[in-house]
Amino acid sequence: MNTTLTTIPLVDLSEQHQPLQNQIDAAVRDVLQRGDFILGKDLAEFEAAFALKSGVSYGIGTGCGTDAISLGLQACGIGANDEVILPTNAFIATLIGVIRAGAKPILVDCDLDVRGVVRVARPEYIEATALIDLEAAAKAITTKTKAIVPLHLYGQMVSPRQLLDFASAYNVLIFEDAAQAHLAQREGYTAGGVGIAAAYSL
Ligand SMILES: Cc1ncc(COP(=O)(O)O)c(C=O)c1O
């Protein structure tokens, strides 16, 4: 029997790149010609445009999303002796950001029971979102808890209303990791516009 193996690529980024290629090439050429490599007008324009689109007051460009998390948490006054709650299925960079800020990450379970879009092989998980479980987060609160870092994952947002209720009930800051949900919307909020600050990655 003749068997033909077909490789299906996991992701084809060139398909997304092609329609924008000319625009991107021209923008990069323009920056190179001006030698405007550090900060500069393009970054300032992007910061303002992205903040406006996300419905927040300010946007600040950093080297990467991990820097945005550690610098953002530090800017919120979070550091040594503070505990920060995040889900066990957080991206590794989120944990690194918390640790680099000097705080202690406290991992709590994610939600596998509510309506959502994650599709996995186990039928009992078919409706799961895998977003942070706020009931588990409530059990992890101590006198050292300063913030919760909800991850808006796979394009889904953690419920802004439930997050705001949680933050006011336990007097903690919300610092959103929106690196997998740029411009996602839920309950009238845009990802990154719920808490005191947020981090993204491009
Ligand atoms: C949820 C999440 N947080 C943080 C990051 C870190 O971003 P960066 O790789 O730009 O440091 C990523 C990167 O993919 C991410 O998916």
CSV table of N, CA and C in Angstrom, one decimal, residues 22-23 32 49 104 128-129 165 173 178:
chain,number,residue,atom,x,y,z
A,22,ASN,N,3.7,45.2,2.0
A,22,ASN,CA,4.2,46.5,1.4
A,22,ASN,C,4.2,47.6,2.5
A,23,GLN,N,3.1,47.7,3.2
A,23,GLN,CA,3.0,48.7,4.3
A,23,GLN,C,4.1,48.6,5.3
A,32,LEU,N,14.4,53.3,9.1
A,32,LEU,CA,15.8,53.1,8.8
A,32,LEU,C,16.4,54.4,8.2
A,49,ALA,N,-2.1,55.6,19.7
A,49,ALA,CA,-3.1,54.9,18.9
A,49,ALA,C,-3.6,53.7,19.6
A,104,LYS,N,6.0,37.5,45.1
A,104,LYS,CA,5.9,36.1,45.1
A,104,LYS,C,4.7,35.6,44.4
A,128,ALA,N,-15.0,24.4,28.6
A,128,ALA,CA,-14.1,25.1,29.5
A,128,ALA,C,-13.4,26.3,28.9
A,129,THR,N,-13.2,27.3,29.7
A,129,THR,CA,-12.4,28.5,29.2
A,129,THR,C,-11.0,28.4,29.6
A,165,ASP,N,-15.4,43.1,41.2
A,165,ASP,CA,-16.1,42.7,42.5
A,165,ASP,C,-15.0,42.0,43.4
A,173,LEU,N,-5.1,45.0,43.8
A,173,LEU,CA,-5.1,45.6,42.5
A,173,LEU,C,-5.3,44.5,41.4
A,178,ALA,N,-2.8,40.9,29.0
A,178,ALA,CA,-3.7,40.9,27.9
A,178,ALA,C,-2.9,40.5,26.6
